[in-house]
PDB file of C-alpha atoms in Angstrom:
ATOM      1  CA  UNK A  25     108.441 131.375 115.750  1.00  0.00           C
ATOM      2  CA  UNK A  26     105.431 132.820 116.863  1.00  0.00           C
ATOM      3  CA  UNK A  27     104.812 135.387 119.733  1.00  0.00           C
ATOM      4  CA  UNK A  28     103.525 132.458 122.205  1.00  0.00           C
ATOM      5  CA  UNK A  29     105.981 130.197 121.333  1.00  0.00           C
ATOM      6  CA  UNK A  30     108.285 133.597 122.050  1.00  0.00           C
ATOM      7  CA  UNK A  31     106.954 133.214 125.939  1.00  0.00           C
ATOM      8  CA  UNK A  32     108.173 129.551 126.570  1.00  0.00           C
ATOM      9  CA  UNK A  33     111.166 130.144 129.531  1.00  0.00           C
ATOM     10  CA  UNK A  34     113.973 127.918 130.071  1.00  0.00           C
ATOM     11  CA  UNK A  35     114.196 126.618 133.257  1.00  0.00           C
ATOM     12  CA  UNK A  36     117.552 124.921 134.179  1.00  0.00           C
ATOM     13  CA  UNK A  37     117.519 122.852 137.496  1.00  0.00           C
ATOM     14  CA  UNK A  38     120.928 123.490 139.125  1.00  0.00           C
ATOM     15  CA  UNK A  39     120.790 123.469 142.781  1.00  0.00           C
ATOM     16  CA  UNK A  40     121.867 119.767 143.552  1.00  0.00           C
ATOM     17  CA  UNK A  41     124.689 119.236 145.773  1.00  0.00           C
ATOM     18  CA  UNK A  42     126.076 116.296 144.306  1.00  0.00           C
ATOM     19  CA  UNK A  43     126.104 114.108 147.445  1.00  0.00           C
ATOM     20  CA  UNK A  44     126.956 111.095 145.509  1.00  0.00           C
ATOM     21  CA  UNK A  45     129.780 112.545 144.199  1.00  0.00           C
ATOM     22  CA  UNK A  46     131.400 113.449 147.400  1.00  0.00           C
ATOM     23  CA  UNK A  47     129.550 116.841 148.110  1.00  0.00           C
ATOM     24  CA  UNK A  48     130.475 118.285 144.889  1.00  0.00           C
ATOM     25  CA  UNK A  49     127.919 120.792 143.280  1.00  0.00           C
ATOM     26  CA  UNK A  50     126.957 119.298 139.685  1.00  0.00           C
ATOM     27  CA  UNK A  51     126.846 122.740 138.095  1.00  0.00           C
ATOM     28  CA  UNK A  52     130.087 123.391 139.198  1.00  0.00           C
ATOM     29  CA  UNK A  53     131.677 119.598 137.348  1.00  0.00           C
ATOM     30  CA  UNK A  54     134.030 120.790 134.015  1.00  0.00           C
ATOM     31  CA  UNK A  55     132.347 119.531 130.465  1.00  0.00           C
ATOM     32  CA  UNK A  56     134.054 120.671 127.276  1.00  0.00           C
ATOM     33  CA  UNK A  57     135.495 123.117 128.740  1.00  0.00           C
ATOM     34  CA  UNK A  58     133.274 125.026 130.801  1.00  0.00           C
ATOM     35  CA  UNK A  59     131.121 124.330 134.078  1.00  0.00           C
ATOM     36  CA  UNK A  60     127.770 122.171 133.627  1.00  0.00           C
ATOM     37  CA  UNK A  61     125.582 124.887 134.246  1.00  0.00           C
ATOM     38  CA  UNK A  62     126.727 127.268 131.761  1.00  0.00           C
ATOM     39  CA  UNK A  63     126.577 124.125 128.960  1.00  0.00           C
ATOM     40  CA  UNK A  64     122.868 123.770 129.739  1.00  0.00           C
ATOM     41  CA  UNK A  65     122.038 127.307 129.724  1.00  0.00           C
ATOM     42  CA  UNK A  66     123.882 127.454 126.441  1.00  0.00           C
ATOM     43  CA  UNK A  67     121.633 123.837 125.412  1.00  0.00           C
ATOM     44  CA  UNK A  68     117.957 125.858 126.190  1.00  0.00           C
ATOM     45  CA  UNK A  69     119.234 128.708 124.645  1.00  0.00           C
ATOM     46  CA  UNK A  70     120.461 126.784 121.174  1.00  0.00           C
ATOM     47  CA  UNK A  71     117.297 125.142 121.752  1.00  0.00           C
ATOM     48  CA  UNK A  72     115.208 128.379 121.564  1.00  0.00           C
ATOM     49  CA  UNK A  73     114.166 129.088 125.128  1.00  0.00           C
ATOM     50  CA  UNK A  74     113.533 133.101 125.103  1.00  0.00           C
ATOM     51  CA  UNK A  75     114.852 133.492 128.250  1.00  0.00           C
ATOM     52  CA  UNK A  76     116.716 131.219 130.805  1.00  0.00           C
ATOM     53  CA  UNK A  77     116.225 131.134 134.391  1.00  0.00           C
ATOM     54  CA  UNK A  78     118.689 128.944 136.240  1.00  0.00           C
ATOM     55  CA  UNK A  79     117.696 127.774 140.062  1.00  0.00           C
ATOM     56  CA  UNK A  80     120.786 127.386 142.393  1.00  0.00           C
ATOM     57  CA  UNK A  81     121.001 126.024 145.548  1.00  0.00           C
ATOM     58  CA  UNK A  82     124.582 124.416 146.707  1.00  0.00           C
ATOM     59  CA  UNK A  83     127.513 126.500 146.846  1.00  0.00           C
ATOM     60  CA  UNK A  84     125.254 129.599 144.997  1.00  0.00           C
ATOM     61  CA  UNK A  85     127.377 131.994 145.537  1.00  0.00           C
ATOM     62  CA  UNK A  86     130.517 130.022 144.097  1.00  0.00           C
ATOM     63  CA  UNK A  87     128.748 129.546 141.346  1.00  0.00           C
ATOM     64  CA  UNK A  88     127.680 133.321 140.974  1.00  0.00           C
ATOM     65  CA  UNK A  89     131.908 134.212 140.934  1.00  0.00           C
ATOM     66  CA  UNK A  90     132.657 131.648 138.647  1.00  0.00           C
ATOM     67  CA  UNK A  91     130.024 130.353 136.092  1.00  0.00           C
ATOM     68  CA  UNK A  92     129.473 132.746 133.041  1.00  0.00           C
ATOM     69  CA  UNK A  93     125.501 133.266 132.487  1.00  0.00           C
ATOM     70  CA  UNK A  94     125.010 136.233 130.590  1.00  0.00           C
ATOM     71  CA  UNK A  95     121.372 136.932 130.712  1.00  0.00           C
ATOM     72  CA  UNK A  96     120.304 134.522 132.183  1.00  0.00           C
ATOM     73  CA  UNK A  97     117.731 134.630 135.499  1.00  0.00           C
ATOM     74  CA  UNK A  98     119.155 133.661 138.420  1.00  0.00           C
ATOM     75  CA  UNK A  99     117.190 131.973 141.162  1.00  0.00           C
ATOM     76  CA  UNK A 100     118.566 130.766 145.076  1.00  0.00           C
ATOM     77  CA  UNK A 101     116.969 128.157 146.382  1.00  0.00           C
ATOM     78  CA  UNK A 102     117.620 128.106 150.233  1.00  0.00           C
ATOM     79  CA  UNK A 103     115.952 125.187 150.392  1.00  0.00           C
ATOM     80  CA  UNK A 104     117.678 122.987 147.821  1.00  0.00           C
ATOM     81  CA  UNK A 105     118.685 120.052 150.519  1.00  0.00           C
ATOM     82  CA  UNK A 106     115.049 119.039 150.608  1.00  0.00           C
ATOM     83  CA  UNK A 107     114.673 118.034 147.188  1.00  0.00           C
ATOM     84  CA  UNK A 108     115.051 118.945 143.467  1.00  0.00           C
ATOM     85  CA  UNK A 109     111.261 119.946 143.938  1.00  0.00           C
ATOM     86  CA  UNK A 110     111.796 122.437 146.232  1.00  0.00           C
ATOM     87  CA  UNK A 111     113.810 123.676 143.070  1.00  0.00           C
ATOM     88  CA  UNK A 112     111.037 123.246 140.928  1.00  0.00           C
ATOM     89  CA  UNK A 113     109.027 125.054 142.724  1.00  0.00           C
ATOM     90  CA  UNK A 114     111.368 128.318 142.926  1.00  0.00           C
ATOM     91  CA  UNK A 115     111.976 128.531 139.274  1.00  0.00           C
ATOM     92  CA  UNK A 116     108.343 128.301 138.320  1.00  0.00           C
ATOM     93  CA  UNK A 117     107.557 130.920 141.164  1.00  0.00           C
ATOM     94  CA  UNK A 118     109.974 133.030 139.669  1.00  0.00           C
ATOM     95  CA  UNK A 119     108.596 132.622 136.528  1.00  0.00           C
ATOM     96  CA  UNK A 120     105.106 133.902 137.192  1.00  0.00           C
ATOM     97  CA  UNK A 121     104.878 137.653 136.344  1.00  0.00           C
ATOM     98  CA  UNK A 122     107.380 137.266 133.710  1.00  0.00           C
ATOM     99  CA  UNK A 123     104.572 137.048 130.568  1.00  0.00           C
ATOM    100  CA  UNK A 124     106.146 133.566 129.944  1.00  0.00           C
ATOM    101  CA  UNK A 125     103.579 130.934 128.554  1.00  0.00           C
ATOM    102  CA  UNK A 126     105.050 127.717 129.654  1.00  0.00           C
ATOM    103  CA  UNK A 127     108.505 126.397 131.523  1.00  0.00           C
ATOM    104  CA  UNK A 128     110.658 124.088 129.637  1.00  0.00           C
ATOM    105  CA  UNK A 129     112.622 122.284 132.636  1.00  0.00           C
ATOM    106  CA  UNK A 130     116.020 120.717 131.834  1.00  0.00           C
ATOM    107  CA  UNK A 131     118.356 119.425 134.864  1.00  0.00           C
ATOM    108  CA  UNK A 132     122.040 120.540 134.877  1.00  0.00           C
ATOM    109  CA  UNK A 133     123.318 116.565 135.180  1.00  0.00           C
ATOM    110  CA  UNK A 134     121.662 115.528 131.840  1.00  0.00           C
ATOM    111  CA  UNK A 135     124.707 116.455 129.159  1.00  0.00           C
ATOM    112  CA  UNK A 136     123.761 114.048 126.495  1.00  0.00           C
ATOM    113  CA  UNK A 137     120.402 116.427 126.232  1.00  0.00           C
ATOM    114  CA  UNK A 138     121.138 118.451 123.539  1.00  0.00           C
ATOM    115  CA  UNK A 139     119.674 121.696 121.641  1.00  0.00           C
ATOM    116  CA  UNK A 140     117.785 119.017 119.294  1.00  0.00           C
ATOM    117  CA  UNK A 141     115.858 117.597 122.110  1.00  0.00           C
ATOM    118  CA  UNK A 142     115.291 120.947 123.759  1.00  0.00           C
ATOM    119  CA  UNK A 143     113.548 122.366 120.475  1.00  0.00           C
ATOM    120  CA  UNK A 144     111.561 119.308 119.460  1.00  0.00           C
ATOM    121  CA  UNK A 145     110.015 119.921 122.846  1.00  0.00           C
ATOM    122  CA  UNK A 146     109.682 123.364 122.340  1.00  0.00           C
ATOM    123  CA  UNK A 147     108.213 123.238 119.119  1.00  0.00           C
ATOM    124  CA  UNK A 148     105.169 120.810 120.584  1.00  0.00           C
ATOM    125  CA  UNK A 149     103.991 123.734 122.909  1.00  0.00           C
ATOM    126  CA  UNK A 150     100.116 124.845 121.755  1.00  0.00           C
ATOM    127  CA  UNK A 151      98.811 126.572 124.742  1.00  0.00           C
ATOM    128  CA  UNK A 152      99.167 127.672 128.248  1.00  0.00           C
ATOM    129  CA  UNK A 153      97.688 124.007 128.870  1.00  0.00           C
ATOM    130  CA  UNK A 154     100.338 122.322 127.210  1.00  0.00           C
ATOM    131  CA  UNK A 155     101.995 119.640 128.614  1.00  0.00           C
ATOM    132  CA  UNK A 156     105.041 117.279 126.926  1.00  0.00           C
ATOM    133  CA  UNK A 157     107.570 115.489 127.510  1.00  0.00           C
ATOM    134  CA  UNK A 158     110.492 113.842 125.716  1.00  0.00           C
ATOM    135  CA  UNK A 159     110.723 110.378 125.493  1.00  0.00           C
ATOM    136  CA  UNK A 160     113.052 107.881 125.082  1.00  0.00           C
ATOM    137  CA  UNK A 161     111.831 104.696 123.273  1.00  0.00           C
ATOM    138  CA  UNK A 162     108.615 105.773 124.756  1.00  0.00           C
ATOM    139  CA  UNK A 163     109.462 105.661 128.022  1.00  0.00           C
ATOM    140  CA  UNK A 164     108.997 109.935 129.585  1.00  0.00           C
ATOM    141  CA  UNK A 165     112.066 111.573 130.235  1.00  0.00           C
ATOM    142  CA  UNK A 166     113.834 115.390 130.394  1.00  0.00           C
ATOM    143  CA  UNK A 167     113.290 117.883 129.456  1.00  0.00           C
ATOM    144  CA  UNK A 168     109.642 118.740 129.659  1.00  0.00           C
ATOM    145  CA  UNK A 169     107.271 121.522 128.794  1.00  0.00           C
ATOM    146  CA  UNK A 170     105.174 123.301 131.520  1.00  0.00           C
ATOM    147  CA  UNK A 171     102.361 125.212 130.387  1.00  0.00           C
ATOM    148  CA  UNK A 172     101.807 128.071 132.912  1.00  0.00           C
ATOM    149  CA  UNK A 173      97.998 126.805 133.328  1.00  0.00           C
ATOM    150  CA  UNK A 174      99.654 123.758 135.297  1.00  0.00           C
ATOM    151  CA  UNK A 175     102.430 125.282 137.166  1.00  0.00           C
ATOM    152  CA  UNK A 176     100.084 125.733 140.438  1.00  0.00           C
ATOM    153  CA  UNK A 177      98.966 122.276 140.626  1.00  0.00           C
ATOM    154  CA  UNK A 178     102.592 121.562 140.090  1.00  0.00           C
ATOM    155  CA  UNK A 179     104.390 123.073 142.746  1.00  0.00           C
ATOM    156  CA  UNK A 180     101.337 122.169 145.049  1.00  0.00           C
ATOM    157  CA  UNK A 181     102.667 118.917 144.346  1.00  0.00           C
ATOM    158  CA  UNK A 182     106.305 118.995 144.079  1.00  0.00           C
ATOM    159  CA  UNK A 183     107.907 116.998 146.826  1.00  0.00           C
ATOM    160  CA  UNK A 184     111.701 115.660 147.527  1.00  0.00           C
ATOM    161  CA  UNK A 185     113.120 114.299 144.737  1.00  0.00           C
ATOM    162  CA  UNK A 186     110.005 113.488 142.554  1.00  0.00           C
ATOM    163  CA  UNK A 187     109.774 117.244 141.174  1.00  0.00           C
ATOM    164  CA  UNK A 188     106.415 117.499 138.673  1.00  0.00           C
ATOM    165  CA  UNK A 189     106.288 113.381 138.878  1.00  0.00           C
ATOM    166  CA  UNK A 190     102.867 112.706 140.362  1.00  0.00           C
ATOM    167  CA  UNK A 191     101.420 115.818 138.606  1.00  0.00           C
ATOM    168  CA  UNK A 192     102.752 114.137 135.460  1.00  0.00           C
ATOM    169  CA  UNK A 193     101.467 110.607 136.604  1.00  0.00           C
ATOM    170  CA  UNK A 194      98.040 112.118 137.425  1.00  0.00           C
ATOM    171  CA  UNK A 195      97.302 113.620 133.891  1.00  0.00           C
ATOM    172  CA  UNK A 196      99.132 111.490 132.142  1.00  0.00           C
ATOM    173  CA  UNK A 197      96.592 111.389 129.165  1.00  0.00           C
ATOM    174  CA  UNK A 198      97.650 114.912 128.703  1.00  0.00           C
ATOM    175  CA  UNK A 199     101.309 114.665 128.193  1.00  0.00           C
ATOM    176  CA  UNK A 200     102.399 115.051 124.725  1.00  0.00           C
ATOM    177  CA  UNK A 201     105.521 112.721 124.391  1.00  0.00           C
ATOM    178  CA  UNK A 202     107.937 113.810 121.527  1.00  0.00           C
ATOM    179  CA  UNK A 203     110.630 111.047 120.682  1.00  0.00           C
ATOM    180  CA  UNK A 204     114.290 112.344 121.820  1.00  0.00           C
ATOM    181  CA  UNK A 205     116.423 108.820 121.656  1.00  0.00           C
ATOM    182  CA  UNK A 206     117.341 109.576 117.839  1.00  0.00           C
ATOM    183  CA  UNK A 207     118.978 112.840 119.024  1.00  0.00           C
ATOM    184  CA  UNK A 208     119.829 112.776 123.153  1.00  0.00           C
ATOM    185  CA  UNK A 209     120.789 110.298 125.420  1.00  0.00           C
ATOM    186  CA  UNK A 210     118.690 110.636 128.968  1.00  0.00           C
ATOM    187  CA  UNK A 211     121.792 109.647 131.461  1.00  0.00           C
ATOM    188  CA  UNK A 212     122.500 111.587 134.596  1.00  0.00           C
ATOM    189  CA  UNK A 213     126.140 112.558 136.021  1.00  0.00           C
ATOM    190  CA  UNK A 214     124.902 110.853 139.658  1.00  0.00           C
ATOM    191  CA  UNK A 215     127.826 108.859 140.682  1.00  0.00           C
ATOM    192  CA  UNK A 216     131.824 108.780 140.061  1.00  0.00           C
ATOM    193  CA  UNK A 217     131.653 106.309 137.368  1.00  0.00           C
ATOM    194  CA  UNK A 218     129.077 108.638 136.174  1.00  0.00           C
ATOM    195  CA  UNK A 219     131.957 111.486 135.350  1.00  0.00           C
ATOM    196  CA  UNK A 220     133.257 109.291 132.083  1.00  0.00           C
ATOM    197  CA  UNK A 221     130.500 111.146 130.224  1.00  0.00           C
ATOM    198  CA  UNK A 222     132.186 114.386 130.957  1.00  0.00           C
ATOM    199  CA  UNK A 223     134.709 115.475 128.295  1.00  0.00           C
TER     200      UNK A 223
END
């Protein structure tokens, strides 16, 4: 690994309140015995993030008490109702100053994302300018790789639910996609009938 691929941050979306799922924090739903949120810290870890920064919003301080993140970055988002960019945009402001080259953003509902995925994405980062994506039969998907050059005209841009969307749409002949559907499967723990792919 070399220095600069050294700098490239994990940054774990985890603020979401789980409205669908009757006001129940995702980080906070049981998988294999353990809470999301420390599973996908453990997932950009194995995946060979240097360092993990996790962005909390709903019930923070719950998960603080219970959730096991040893050193790991932890980041409040007060306003986490507004959107997962909002969330987006505190991890990757917490981010700057830290000597880290680029942010490679997983969200805390996507378990079928394994380290696999993580590091293939990892391993296409070139430059500060990078930016790629995994996809899934082609199609873009989580997680994706930040280079710091773009993380102003991200947040800048980072609205509701959409997160680095448009930014992505807008320079899309720049986005690197890295096939993930042999090893990760893109679903997202959203709904009730969602929790079957919790074990």
């Amino acid at each position: 690994m070399t220095d600069d691929e050294n700098r490239v941050a994990g940054l774990l979306l985890a603020a979401g309140g789980g409205r669908r799922l009757g006001g129940r924090p995702k980080a906070l739903l049981p998988h294999r015995g353990r809470l999301l949120v420390e599973h996908a810290a453990e997932v950009l870890r194995a995946g060979g993030c240097a360092s993990v920064h996790v962005v909390l919003g709903a019930r923070a301080e719950e998960v603080r008490a219970r959730a096991e993140l040893p050193d790991c970055a932890l980041v409040d988002n007060p306003d986490w109702e507004r959107g997962m960019g909002t969330s987006l945009r505190a991890g990757l402001d917490a981010l700057a100053g830290t000597g880290a080259r680029a942010a490679l953003v997983l969200l805390v509902d996507q378990p079928g994302i394994g380290p696999e995925a993580v590091a293939r994405v990892r391993c296409a980062y070139r430059s500060p300018r990078s930016l790629v994506s995994a996809a899934y039969d082609g199609a873009r998907g989580h997680p994706v790789l930040f280079g710091a050059a773009h993380w102003e005209g991200i947040a800048a841009t980072a609205t509701g639910d959409r997160g680095a969307r448009a930014y992505l749409k807008e320079h899309a002949d720049a986005v690197e996609l890295v096939e993930c559907g042999d090893v990760a499967e893109a679903y997202d723990i959203d709904t009730e009938a969602d929790l079957a792919h919790l074990e």
